[in-house]
Coordinates of C-alpha atoms in Angstrom, one line a residue:
X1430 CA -14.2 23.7 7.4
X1431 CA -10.4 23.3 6.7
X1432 CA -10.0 24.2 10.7
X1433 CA -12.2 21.4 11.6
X1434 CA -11.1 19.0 9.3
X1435 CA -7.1 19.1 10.4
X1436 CA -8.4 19.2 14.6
X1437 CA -10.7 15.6 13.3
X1438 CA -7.0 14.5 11.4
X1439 CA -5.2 15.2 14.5
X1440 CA -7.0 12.8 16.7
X1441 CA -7.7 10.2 13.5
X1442 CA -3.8 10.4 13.2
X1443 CA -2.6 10.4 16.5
X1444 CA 0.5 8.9 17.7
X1445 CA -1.9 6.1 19.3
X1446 CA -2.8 4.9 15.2
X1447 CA 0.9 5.2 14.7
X1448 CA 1.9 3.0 17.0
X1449 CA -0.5 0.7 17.6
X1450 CA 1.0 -0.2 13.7
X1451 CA 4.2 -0.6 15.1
X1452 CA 2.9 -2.7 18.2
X1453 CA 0.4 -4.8 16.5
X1454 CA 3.2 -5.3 13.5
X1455 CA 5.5 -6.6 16.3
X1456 CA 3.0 -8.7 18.0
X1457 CA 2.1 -10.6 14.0
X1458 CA 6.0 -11.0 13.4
X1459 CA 5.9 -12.7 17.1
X1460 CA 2.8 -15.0 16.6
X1461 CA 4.0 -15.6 13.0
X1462 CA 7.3 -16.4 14.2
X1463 CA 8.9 -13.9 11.8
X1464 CA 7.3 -15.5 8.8
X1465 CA 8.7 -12.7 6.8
X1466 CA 12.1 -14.2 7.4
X1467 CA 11.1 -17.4 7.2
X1468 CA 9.8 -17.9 4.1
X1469 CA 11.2 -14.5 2.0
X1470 CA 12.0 -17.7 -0.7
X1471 CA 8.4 -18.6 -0.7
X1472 CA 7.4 -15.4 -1.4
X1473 CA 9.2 -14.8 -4.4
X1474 CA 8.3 -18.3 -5.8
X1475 CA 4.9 -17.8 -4.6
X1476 CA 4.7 -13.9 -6.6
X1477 CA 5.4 -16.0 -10.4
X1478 CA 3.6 -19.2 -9.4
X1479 CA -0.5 -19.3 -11.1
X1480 CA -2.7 -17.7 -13.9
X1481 CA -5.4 -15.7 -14.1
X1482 CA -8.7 -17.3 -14.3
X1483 CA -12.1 -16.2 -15.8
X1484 CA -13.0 -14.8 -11.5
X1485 CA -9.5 -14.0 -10.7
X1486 CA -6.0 -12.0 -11.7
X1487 CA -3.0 -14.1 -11.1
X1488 CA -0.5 -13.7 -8.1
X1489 CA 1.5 -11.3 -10.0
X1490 CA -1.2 -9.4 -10.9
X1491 CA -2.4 -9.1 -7.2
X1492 CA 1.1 -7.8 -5.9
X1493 CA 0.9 -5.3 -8.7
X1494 CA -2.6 -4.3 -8.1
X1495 CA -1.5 -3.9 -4.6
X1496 CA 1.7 -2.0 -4.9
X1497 CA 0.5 0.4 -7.4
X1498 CA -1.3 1.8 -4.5
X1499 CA 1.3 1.2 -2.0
X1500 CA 4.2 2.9 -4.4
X1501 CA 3.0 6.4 -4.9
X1502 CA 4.2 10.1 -4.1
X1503 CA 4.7 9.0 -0.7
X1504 CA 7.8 7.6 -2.1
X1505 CA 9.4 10.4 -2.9
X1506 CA 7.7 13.3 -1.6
X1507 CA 6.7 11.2 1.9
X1508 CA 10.7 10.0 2.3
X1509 CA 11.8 13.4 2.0
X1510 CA 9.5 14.9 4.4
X1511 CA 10.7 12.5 6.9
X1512 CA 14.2 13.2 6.7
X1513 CA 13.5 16.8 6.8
X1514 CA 11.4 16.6 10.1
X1515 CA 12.8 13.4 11.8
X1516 CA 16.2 13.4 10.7
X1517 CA 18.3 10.9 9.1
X1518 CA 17.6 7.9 11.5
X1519 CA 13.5 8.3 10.7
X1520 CA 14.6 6.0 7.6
X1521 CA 16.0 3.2 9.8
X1522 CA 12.9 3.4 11.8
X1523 CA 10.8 3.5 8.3
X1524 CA 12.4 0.0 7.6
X1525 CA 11.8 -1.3 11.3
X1526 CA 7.8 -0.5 10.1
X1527 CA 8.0 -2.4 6.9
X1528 CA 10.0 -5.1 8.7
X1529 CA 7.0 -5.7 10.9
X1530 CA 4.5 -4.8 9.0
X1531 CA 4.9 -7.6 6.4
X1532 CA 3.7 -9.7 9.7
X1533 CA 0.4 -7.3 9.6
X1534 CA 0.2 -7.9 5.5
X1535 CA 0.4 -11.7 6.0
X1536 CA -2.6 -11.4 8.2
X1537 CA -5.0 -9.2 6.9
X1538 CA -4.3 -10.4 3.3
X1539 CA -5.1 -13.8 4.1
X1540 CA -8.2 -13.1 6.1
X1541 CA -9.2 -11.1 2.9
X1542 CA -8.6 -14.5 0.8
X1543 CA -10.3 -17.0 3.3
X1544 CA -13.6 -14.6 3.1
X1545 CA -13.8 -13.7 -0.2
X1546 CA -16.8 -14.5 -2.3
X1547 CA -17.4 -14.6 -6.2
X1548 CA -19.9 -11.8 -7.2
X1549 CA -21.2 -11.2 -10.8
X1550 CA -18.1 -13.6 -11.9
X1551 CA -15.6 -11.9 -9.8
X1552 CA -13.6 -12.4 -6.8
X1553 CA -14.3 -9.5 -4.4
X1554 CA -12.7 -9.3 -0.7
X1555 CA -11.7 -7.9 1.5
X1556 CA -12.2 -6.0 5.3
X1557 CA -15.6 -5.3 4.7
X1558 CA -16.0 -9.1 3.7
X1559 CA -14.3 -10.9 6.1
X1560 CA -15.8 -8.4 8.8
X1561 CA -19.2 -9.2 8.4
X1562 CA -18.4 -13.2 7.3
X1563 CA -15.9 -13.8 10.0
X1564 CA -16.8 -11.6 12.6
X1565 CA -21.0 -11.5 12.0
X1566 CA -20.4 -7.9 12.4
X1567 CA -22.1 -6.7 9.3
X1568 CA -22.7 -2.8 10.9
X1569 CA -19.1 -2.0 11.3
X1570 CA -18.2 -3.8 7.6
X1571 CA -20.8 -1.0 6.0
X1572 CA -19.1 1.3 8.3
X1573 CA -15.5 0.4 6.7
X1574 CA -17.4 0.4 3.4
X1575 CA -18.7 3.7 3.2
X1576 CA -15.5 5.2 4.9
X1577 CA -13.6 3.4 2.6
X1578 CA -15.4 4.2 -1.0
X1579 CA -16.0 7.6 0.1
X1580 CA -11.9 8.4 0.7
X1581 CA -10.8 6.1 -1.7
X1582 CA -13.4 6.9 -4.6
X1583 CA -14.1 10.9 -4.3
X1584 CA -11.6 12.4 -2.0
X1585 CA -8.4 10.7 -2.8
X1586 CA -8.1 10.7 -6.4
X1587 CA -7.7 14.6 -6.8
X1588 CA -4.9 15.2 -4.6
X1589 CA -2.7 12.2 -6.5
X1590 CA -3.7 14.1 -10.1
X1591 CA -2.6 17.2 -8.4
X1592 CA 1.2 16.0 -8.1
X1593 CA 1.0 14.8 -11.6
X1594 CA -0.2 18.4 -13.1
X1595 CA 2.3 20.2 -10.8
X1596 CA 5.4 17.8 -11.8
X1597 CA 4.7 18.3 -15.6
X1598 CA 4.4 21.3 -15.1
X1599 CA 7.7 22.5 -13.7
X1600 CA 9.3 20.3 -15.7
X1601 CA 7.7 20.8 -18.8
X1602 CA 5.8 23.7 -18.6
X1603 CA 2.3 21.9 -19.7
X1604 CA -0.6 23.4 -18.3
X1605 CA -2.3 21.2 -15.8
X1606 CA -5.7 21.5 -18.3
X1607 CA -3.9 19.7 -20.8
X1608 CA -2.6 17.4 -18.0
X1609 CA -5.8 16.6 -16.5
X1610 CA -7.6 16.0 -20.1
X1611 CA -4.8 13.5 -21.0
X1612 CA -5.4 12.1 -17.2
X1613 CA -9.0 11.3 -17.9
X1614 CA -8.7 9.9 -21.4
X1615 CA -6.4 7.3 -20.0
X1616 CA -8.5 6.7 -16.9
X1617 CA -11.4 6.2 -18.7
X1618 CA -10.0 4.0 -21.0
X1619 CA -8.4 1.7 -18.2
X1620 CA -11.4 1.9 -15.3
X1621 CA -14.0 1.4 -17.8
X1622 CA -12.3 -1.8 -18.6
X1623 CA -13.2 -3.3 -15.1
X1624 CA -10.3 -5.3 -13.1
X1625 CA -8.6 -7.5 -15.5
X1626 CA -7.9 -4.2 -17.5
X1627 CA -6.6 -3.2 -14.5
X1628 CA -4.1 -5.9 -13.5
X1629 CA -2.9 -5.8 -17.7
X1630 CA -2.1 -2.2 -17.1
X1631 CA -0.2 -2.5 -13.7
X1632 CA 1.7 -5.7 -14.1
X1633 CA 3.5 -4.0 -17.0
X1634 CA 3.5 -0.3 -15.7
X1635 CA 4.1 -1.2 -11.7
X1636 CA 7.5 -3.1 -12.8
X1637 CA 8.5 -1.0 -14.9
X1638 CA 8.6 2.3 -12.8
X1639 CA 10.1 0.6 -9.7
X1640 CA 13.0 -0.8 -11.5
X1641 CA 13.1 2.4 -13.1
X1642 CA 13.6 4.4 -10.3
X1643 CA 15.7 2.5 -8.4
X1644 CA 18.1 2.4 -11.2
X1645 CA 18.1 5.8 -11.4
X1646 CA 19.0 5.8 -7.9
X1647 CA 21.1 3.4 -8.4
X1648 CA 23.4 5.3 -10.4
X1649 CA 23.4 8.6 -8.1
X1650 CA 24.7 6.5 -5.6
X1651 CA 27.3 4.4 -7.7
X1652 CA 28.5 8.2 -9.0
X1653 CA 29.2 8.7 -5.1
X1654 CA 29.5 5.4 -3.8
X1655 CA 32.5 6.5 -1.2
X1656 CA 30.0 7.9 1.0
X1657 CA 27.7 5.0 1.0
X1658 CA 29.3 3.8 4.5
X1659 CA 29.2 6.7 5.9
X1660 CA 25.3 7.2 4.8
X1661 CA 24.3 4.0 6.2
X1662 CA 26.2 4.8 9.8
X1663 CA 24.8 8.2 9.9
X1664 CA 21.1 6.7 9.5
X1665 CA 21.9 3.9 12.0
X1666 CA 23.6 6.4 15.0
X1667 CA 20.6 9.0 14.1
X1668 CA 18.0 6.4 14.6
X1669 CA 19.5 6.1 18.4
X1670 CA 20.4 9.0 18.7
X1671 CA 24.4 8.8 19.0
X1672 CA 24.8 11.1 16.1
X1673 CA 26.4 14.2 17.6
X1674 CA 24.3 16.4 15.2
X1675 CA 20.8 14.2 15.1
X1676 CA 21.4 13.3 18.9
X1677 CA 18.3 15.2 20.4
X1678 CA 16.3 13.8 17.6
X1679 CA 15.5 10.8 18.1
X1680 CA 11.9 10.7 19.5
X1681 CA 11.2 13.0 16.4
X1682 CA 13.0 10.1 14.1
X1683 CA 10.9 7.3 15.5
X1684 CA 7.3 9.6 15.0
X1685 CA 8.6 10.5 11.3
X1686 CA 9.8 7.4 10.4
X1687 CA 6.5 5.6 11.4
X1688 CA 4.2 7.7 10.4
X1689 CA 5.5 7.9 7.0
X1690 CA 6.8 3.8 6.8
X1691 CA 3.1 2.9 7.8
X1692 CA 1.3 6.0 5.5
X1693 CA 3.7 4.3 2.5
X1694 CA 3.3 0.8 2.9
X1695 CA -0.1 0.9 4.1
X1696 CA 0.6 -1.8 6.3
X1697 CA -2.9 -2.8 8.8
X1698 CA -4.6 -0.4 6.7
X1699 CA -7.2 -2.8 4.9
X1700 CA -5.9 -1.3 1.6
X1701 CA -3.6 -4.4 0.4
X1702 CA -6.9 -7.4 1.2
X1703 CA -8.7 -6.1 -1.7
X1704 CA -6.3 -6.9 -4.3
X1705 CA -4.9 -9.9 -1.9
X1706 CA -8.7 -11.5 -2.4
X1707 CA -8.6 -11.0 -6.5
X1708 CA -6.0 -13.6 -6.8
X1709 CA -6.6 -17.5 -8.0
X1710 CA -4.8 -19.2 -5.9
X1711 CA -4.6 -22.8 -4.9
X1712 CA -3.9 -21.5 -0.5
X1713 CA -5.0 -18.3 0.8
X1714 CA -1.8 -18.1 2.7
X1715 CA 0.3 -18.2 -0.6
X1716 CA -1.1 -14.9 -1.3
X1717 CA -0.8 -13.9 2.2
X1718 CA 3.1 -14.0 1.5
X1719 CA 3.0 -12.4 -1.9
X1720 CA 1.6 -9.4 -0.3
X1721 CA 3.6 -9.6 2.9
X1722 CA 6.7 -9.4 0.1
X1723 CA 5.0 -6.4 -1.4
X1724 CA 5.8 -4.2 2.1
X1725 CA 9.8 -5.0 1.1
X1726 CA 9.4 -4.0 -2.2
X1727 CA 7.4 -0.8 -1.0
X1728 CA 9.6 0.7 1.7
X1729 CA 12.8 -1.4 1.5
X1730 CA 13.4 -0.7 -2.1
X1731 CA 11.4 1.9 -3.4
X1732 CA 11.8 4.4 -0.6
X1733 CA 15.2 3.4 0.3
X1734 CA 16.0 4.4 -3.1
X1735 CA 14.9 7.9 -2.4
X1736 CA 16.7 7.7 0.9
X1737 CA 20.1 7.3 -0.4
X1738 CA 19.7 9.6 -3.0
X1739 CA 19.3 12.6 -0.9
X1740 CA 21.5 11.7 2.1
X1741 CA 24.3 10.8 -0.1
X1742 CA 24.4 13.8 -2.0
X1743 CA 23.7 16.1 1.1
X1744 CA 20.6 17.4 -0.6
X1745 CA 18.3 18.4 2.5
X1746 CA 17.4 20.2 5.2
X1747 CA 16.4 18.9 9.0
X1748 CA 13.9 21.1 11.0
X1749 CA 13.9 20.6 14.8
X1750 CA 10.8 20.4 17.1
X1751 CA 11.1 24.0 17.6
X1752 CA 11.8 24.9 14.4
X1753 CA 15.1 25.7 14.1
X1754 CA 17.5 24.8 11.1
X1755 CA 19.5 21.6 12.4
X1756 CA 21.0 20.7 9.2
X1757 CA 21.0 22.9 6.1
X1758 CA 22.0 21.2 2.8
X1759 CA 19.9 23.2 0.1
X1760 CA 18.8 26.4 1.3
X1761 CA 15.6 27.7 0.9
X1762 CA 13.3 24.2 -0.4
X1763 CA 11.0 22.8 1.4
X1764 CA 10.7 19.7 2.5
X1765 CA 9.3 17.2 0.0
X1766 CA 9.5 16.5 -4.0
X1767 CA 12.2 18.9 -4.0
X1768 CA 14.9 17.3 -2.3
X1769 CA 14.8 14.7 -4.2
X1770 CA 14.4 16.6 -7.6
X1771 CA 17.8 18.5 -6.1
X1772 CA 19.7 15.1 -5.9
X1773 CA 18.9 14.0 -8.9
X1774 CA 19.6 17.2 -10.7
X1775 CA 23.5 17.1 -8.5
X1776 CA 24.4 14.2 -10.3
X1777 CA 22.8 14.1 -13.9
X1778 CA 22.1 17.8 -14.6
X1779 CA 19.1 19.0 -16.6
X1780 CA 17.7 15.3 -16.1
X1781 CA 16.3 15.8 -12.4
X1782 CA 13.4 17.8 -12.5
X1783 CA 12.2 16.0 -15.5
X1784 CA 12.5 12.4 -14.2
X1785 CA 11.4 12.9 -11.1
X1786 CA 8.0 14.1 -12.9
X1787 CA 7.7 11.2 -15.2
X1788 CA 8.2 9.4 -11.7
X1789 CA 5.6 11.3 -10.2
X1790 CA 3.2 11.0 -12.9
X1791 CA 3.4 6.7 -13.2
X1792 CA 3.9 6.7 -8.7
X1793 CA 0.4 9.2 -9.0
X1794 CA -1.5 7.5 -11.6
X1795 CA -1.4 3.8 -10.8
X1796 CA -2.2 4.7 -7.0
X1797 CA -5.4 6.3 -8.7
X1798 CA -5.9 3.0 -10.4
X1799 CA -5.8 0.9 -7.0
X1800 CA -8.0 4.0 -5.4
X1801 CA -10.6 2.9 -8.2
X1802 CA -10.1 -0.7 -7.5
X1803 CA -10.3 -0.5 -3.7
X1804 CA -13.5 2.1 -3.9
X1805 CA -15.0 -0.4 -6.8
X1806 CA -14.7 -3.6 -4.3
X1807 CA -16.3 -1.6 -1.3
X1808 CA -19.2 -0.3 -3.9
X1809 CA -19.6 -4.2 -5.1
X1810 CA -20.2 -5.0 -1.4
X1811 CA -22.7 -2.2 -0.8
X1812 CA -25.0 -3.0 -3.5
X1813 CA -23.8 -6.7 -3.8
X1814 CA -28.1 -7.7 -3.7
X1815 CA -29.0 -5.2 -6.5
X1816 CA -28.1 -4.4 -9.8
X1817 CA -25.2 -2.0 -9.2
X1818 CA -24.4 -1.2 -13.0
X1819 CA -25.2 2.5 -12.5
X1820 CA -23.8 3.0 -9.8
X1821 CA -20.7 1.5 -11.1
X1822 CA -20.7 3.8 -13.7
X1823 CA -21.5 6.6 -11.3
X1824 CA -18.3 5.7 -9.1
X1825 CA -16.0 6.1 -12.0
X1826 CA -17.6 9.5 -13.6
X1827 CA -17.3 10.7 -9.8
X1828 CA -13.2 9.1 -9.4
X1829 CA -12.7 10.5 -13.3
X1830 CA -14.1 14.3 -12.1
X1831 CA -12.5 13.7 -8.9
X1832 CA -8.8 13.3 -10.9
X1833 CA -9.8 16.3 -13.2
X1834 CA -10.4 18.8 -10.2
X1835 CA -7.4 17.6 -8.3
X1836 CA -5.5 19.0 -11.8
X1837 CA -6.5 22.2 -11.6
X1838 CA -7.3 23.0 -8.1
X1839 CA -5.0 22.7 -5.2
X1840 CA -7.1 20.1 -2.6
X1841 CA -5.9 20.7 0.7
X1842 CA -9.3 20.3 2.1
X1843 CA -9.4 16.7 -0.2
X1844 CA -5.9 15.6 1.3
X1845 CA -7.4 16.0 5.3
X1846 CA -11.1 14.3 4.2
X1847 CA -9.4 12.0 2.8
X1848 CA -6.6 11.2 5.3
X1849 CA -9.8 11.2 7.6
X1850 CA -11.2 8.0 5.9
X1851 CA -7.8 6.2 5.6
X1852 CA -7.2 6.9 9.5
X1853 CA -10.9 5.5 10.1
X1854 CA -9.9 2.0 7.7
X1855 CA -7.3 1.7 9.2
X1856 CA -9.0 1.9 13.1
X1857 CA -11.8 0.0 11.9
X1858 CA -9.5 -2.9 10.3
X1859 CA -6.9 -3.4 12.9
X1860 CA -9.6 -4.2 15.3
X1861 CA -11.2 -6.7 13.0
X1862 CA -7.6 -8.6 12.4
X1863 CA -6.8 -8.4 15.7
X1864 CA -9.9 -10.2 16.8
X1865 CA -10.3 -12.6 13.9
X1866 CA -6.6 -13.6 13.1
X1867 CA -7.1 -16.9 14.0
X1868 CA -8.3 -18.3 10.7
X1869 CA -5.1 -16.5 9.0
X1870 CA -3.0 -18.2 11.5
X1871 CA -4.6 -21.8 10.9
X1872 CA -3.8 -21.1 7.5
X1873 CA -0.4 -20.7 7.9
X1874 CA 0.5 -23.7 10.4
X1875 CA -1.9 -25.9 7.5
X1876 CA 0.2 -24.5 4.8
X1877 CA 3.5 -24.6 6.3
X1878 CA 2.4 -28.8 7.9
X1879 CA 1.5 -29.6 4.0
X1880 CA 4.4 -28.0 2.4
X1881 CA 6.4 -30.0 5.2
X1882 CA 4.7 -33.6 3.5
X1883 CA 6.4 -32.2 0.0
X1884 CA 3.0 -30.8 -1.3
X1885 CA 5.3 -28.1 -3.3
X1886 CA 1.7 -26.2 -3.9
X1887 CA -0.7 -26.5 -0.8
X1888 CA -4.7 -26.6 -1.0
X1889 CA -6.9 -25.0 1.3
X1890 CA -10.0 -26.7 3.0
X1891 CA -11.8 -24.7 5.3
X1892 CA -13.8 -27.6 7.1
X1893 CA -10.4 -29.1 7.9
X1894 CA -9.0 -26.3 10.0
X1895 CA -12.5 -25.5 11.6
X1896 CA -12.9 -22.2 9.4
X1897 CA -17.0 -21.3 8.6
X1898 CA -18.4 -19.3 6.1
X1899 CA -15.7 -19.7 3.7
X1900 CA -18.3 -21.1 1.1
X1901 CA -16.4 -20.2 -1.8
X1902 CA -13.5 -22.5 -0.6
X1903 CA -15.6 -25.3 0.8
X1904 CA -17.2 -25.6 -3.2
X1905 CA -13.5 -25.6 -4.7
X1906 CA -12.4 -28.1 -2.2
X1907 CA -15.7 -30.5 -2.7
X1908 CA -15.0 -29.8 -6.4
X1909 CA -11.3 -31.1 -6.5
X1910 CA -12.5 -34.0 -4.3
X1911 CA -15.1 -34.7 -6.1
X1912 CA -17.8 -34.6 -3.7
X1913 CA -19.4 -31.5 -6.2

């Protein structure tokens, strides 16, 4: 089974899905042009600007719903393991991702706001909705769907619980039992809560463990803040390949530092719409923005922190193509959470291991949060002509066992099924944005014309721009007129 799996995984995650990130990210900054330079002020104002309603979380809400899924192990484990197998340049490379792929958030976070539809007093949205709304392609949304609430709600869960058990573990010594039982209690306290419990819980704990952790970073690299320079030109020369010891490198530091900017910021993979579509908001391009911003935050803060950490205190190792020892910092650890773990513990002794697992823990648990939120929207979808209250509950006894296995069971088998389904979203969903981006790009040019006027907080009318089956826009804009 485990054979199979990894030989599907290797064509699901070929270089083509890698790239075609990259190319489409480029060709969205180009059509955009560059909005994520452009309006970087916007998006900040944008991320404070609104409330909740009684259907829909705020704008800050959304971006924390959104990057508690995008801001997981990834982070620190992911970063590592690119340095270790692409070199030092694979984190310039990782920014050139995030660079673009705010272009691709834009996009496919507006699409999910033009399409998305108010069910059982909700918002939902997402690819699934604005496949089958804007696209009439209703086969291939339930396709995205399934793939999408099977990875997201079963599979995935379990291998994020799984870093959480091991990290307290090591530094801590609590038996992943006693991990997993506390894991539940506190899922099924929050899940069981629906979405608005949800957005409370991550707008407080999202915050709060990003700042955190790029303090701490902060202060490794202020206790060594000589080499910073030096750092920063070593990643830079590695990227191209001038670095003497990196030079023969540099295809390996482009595939490492793509593969792991786009697995991070998730970028084109239809994860971010769902939370994107949740927001009230007065423009679907406003949150368009605030999600675009949430791809900086993601890989340009987050995993930079890690970044610096381990390059400037030399904690790491770089494994050529072949396999042979290019750069040997800390003998005998392996590529990942340990790097990392090894900086930390260079600088502040003792403190290390046991930060980096508190990190891991709040990194793990709120991506299990927007893996509930994500499979949830998807199941609304589904079953969005029946009563769906039992399989509601269903879904989050399945996630809840799901996050208890993954505690005490390692889930190798879980990681490739469920890397499986994220590769298939993310085929599935770059097609669809590619094919229906113009309604996100009317958006833009009609927010960007009314902002022009001095309108300091656009409105969106679907019928203006030529946009169908946006109902749920077309009865707010005849309401505000109104014509309701």
């Amino acid at each position: 089974m485990q054979v199979a799996v990894d030989w599907i995984n290797g064509w699901v995650w070929s270089p083509a899905l890698v790239y075609l990130c990259l190319a489409v990210g480029l060709y969205f900054s180009v059509r955009t042009r560059f909005l994520q330079v452009r309006h970087v002020g916007e998006m900040v104002r944008q991320m404070f600007s609104g409330k909740s309603s009684s259907a829909g979380v705020s704008s800050f809400q959304a971006l924390t719903i959104a990057l508690s899924g995008r801001v997981g192990t990834g982070n620190i484990a992911g970063v590592a393991t690119a340095i270790g197998f692409g070199g030092p340049g694979a984190i310039f490379w990782m920014w050139m991702v995030a660079f673009l792929g705010a272009a691709t958030a834009y996009i496919e976070s507006t699409l999910g706001q033009i399409y998305k539809t108010e069910h059982h007093g909700l918002y939902r949205g997402g690819p699934a909705y604005f496949i089958e709304k804007g696209l009439g392609w209703r086969a291939y949304a339930i396709v995205f769907a399934v793939a999408t609430l099977i990875a997201c709600g079963v599979l995935l869960p379990g291998v994020q619980t799984n870093s959480i058990a091991a990290g307290m573990q090591n530094a801590f010594g609590i038996a992943p039992a006693v991990t997993g039982t506390l894991i539940v209690i506190l899922l099924g306290l929050i899940i069981f809560g629906g979405v608005r419990r949800i957005a409370q819980v991550t707008q407080i704990v999202v915050p709060f463990m990003a700042l955190g952790y790029i303090l701490a970073a902060a202060v490794v690299v202020l206790l060594n803040i000589e080499k910073l320079p030096g750092v920063i030109s070593l990643i830079v020369s590695s990227a191209f390949g001038v670095e003497a010891g990196f030079g023969a490198m540099i295809g390996l530091a482009i595939q490492w530092g793509v593969k792991r900017g786009v697995y991070s910021n998730e970028a084109g993979q239809g994860t971010g719409p769902h939370a994107a579509a949740a927001a009230e908001v007065s423009h679907p391009a406003a949150q368009g923005l605030v999600q675009a911003f949430s791809i900086y935050v993601d890989t340009l803060f987050v995993c930079t922190a890690t970044a610096f950490m381990i390059l400037i205190t030399g904690t790491y190792n770089v494994t050529g193509a072949d396999g042979t020892q290019v750069f040997t910092g800390l003998a005998n650890i392996a590529a990942g959470t340990g790097f990392t773990q090894a900086a930390m513990e260079s600088v502040l002794p003792g403190f290390g291991a046991v930060f980096v697992a508190i990190a891991l823990f709040f990194f793990a648990f709120t991506t299990v949060l927007a893996y509930y939120y994500i499979a949830e929207t998807n199941l609304a979808y589904l079953t969005r002509n029946i009563r769906s209250d039992a399989l509601m509950f269903v879904l989050r006894i399945a996630l809840i066992g799901s996050a208890l296995y993954g505690c005490v069971r390692t889930s190798d088998l879980a990681w490739g099924l469920g890397d499986i389904g994220v590769g298939i979203m993310a085929w599935l969903n770059i097609v669809a944005i590619l094919v229906l981006q113009k309604p996100a790009m009317l958006a833009l040019k009609d927010y960007e014309a009314q902002q022009a006027k001095g309108r300091i907080q656009p409105v969106f009318d679907p019928r203006a721009l030529g946009i169908e089956n946006a109902d749920l826009w077309v009865k707010r804009a005849d309401k505000r007129d109104g014509r309701a």
